[in-house]
PDB file of C-alpha atoms in Angstrom:
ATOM      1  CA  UNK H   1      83.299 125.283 107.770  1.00 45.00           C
ATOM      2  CA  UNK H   2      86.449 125.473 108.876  1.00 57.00           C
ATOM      3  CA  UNK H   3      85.765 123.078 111.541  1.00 62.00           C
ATOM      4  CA  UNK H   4      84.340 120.203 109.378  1.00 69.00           C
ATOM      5  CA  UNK H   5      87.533 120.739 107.174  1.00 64.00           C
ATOM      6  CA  UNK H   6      89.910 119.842 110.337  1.00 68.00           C
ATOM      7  CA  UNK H   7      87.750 116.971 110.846  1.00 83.00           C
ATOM      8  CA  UNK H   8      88.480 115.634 107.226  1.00 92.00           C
ATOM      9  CA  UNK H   9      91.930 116.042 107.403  1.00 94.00           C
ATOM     10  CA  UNK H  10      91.994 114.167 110.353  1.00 95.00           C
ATOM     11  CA  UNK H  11      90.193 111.499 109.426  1.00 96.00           C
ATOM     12  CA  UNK H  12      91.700 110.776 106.257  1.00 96.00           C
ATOM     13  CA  UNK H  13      95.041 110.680 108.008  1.00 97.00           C
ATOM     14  CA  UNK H  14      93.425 108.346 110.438  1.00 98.00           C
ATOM     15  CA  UNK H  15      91.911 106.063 107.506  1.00 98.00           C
ATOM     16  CA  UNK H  16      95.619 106.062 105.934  1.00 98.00           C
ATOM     17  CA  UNK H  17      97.166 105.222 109.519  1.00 98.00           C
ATOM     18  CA  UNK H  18      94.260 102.310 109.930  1.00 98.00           C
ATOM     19  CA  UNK H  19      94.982 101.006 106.284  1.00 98.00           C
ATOM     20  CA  UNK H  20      98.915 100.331 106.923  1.00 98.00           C
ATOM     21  CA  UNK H  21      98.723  98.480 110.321  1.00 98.00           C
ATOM     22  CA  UNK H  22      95.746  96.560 108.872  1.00 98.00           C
ATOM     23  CA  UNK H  23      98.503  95.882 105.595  1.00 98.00           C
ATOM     24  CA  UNK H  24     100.488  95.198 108.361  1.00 98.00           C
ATOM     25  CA  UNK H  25      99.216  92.749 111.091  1.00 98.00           C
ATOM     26  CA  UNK H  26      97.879  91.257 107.662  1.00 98.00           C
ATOM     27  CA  UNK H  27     101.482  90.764 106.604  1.00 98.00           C
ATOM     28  CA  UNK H  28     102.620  89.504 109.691  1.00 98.00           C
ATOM     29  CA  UNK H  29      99.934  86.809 109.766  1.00 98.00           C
ATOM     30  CA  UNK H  30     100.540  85.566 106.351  1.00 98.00           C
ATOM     31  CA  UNK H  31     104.033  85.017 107.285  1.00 97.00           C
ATOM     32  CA  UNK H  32     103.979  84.040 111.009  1.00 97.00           C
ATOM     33  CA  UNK H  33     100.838  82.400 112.062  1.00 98.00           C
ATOM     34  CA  UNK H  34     100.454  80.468 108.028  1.00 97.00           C
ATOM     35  CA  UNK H  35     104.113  80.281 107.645  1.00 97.00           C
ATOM     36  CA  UNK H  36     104.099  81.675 104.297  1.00 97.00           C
ATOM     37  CA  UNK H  37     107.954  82.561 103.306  1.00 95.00           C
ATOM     38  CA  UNK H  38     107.883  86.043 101.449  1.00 95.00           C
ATOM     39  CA  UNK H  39     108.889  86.525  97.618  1.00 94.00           C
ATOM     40  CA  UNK H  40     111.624  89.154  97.194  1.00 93.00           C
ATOM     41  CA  UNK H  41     108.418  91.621  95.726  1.00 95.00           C
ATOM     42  CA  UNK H  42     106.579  90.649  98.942  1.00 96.00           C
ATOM     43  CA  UNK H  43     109.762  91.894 100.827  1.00 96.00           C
ATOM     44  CA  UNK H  44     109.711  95.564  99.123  1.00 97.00           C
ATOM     45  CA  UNK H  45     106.073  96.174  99.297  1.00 98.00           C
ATOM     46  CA  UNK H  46     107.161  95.580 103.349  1.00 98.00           C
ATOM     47  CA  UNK H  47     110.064  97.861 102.908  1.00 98.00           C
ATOM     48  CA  UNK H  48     107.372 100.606 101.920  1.00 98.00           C
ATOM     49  CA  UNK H  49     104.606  99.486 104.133  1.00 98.00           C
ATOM     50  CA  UNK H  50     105.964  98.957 107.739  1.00 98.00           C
ATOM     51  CA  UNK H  51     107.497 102.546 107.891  1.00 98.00           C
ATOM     52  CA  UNK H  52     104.136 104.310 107.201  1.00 98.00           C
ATOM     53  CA  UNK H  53     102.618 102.623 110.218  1.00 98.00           C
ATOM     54  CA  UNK H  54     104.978 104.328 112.751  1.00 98.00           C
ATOM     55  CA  UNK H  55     104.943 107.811 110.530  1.00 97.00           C
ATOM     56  CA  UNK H  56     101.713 107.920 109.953  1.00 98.00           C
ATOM     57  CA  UNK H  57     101.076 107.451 113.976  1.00 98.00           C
ATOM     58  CA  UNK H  58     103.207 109.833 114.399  1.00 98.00           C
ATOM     59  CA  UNK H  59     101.169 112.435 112.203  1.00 98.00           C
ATOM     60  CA  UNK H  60      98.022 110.621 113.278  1.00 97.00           C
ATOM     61  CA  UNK H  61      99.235 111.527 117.194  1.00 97.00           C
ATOM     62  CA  UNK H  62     100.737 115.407 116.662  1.00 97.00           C
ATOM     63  CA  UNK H  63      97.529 115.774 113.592  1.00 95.00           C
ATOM     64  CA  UNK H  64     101.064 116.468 111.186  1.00 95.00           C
ATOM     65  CA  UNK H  65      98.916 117.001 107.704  1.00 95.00           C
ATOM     66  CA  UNK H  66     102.566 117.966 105.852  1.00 94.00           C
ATOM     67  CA  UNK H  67     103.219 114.349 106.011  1.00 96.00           C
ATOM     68  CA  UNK H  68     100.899 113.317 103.284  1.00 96.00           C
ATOM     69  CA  UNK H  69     103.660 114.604 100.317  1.00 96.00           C
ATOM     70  CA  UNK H  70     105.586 111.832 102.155  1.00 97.00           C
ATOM     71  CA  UNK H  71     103.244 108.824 102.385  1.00 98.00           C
ATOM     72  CA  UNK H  72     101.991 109.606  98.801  1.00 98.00           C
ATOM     73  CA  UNK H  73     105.787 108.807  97.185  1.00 98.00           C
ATOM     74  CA  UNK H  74     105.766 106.140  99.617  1.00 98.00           C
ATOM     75  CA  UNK H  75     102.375 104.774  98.490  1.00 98.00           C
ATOM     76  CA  UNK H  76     102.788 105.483  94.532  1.00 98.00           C
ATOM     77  CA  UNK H  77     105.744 103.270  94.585  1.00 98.00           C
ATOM     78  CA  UNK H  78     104.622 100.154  97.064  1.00 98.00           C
ATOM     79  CA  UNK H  79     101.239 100.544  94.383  1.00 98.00           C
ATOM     80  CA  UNK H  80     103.624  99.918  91.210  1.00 98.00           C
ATOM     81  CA  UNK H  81     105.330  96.999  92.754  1.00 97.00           C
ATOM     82  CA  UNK H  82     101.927  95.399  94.116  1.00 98.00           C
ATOM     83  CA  UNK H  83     100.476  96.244  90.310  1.00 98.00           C
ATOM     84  CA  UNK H  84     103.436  94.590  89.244  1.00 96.00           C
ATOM     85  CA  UNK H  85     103.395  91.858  91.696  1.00 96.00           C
ATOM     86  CA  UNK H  86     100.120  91.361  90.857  1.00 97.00           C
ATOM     87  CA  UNK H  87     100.419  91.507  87.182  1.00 97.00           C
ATOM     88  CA  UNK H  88     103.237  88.418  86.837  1.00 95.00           C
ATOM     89  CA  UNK H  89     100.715  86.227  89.287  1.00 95.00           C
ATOM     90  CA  UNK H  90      97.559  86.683  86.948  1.00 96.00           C
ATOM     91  CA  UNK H  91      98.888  87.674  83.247  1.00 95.00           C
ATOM     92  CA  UNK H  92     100.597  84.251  82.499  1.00 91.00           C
ATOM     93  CA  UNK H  93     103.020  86.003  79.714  1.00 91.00           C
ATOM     94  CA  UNK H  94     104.018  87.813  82.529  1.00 90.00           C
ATOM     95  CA  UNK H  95     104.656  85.179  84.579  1.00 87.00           C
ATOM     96  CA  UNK H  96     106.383  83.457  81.538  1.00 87.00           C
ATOM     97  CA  UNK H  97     108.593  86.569  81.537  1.00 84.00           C
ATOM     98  CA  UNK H  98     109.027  87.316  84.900  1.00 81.00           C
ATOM     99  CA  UNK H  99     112.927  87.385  86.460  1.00 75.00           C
ATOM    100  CA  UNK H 100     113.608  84.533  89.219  1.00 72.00           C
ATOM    101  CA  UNK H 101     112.608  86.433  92.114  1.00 75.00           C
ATOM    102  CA  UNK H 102     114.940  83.992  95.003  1.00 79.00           C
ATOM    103  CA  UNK H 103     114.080  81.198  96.670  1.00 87.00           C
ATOM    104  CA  UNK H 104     110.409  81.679  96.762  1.00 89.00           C
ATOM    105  CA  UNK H 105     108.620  82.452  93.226  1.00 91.00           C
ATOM    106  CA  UNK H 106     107.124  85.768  92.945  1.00 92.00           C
ATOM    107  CA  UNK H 107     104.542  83.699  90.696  1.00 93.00           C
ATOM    108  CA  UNK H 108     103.960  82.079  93.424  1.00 91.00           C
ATOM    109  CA  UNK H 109      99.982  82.539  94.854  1.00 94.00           C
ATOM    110  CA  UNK H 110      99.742  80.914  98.548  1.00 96.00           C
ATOM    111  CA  UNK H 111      95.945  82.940  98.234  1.00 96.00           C
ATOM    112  CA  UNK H 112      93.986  83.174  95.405  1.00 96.00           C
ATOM    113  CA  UNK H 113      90.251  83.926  97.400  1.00 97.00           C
ATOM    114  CA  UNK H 114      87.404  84.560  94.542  1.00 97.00           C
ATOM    115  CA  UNK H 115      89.801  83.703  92.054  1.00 96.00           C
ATOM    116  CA  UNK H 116      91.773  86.969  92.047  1.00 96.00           C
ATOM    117  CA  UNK H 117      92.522  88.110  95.263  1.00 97.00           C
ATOM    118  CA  UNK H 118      95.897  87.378  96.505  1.00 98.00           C
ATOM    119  CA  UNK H 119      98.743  88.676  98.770  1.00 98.00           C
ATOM    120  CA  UNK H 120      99.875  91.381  96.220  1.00 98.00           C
ATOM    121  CA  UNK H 121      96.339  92.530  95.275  1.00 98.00           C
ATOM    122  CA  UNK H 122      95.608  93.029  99.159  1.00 98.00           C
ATOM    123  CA  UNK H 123      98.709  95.243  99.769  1.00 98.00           C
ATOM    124  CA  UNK H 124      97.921  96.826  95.938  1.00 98.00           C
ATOM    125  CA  UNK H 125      94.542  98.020  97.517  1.00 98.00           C
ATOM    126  CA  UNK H 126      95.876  99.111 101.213  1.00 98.00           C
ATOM    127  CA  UNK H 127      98.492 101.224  99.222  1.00 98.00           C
ATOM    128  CA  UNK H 128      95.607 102.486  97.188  1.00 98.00           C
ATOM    129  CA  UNK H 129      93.812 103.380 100.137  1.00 98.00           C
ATOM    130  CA  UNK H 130      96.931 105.182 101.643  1.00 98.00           C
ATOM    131  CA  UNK H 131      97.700 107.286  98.532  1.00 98.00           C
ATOM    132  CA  UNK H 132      93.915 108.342  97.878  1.00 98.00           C
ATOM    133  CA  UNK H 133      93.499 109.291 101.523  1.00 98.00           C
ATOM    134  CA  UNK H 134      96.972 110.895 101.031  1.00 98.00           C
ATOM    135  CA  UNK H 135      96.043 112.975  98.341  1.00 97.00           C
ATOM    136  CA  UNK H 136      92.929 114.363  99.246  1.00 96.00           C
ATOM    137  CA  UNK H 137      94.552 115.798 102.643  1.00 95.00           C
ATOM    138  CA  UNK H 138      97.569 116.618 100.746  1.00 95.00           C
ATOM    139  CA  UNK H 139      94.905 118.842  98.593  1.00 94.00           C
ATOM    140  CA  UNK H 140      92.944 119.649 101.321  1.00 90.00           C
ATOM    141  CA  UNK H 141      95.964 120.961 103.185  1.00 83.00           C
ATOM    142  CA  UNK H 142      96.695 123.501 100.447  1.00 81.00           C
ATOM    143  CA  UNK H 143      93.427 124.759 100.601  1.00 81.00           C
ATOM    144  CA  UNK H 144      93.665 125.683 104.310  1.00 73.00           C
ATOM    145  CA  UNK H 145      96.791 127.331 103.776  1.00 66.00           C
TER     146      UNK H 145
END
């Protein structure tokens, strides 16, 4: 039992780890290889997003489950800016609404694959990912202790 529960914790914090260099590299492409500039929003989800790939590593590396309090702030916040993000792209009062965001629009959609997924709704779901995997070894963490 008690080894099966080690074996979830450490996979969840390996799922969470995957997730953000995935958001990452992804990132990185978008603006690199396609030259797409990033919004301001685009900027802060980054802001959130790049750090978890080197602490989660870390934890991933010493199997650190106490850092899941930390990536699950970090994750509940980079999801309300995505779900915001998101929100001025696809609900046009929104986007009627929405502050000038800099030189590039935050309206602005350089993807729109299927018809609704875009930049914001691909970092919405890796931050998803994060917190959910977060969470349950947060929880399961507690149990063990």
């Amino acid at each position: 039992m008690e080894k099966t529960r080690k074996d979830q914790r450490e996979t969840w914090l390996f799922v969470s780890w995957a997730a953000s260099v995935l958001a990452m590299f992804g990132s990185l492409y978008f603006s690199e290889i396609r030259q797409y500039e990033p919004c301001t929003l685009c900027w802060y989800q980054r802001i959130l997003m790049y750090p978890m790939v080197i602490i989660l590593g870390i934890a991933v590396i010493r199997k650190d489950y106490r850092i899941s309090i930390y990536t699950m702030v970090l994750s509940a916040i980079g999801s309300c800016i995505s779900l915001y993000h998101y929100s001025i792209q696809k609900i046009s009062f929104l986007a009627d609404h929405a502050a000038s965001c800099g030189r590039v629009p935050c309206t602005g959609q350089y993807i729109n694959w299927l018809g609704f997924i875009t930049i914001p709704f691909l970092a919405l779901i890796a931050f998803i990912i994060i917190f959910i995997c977060s969470y349950l070894l947060w929880k399961k963490s507690k149990e063990a202790a």
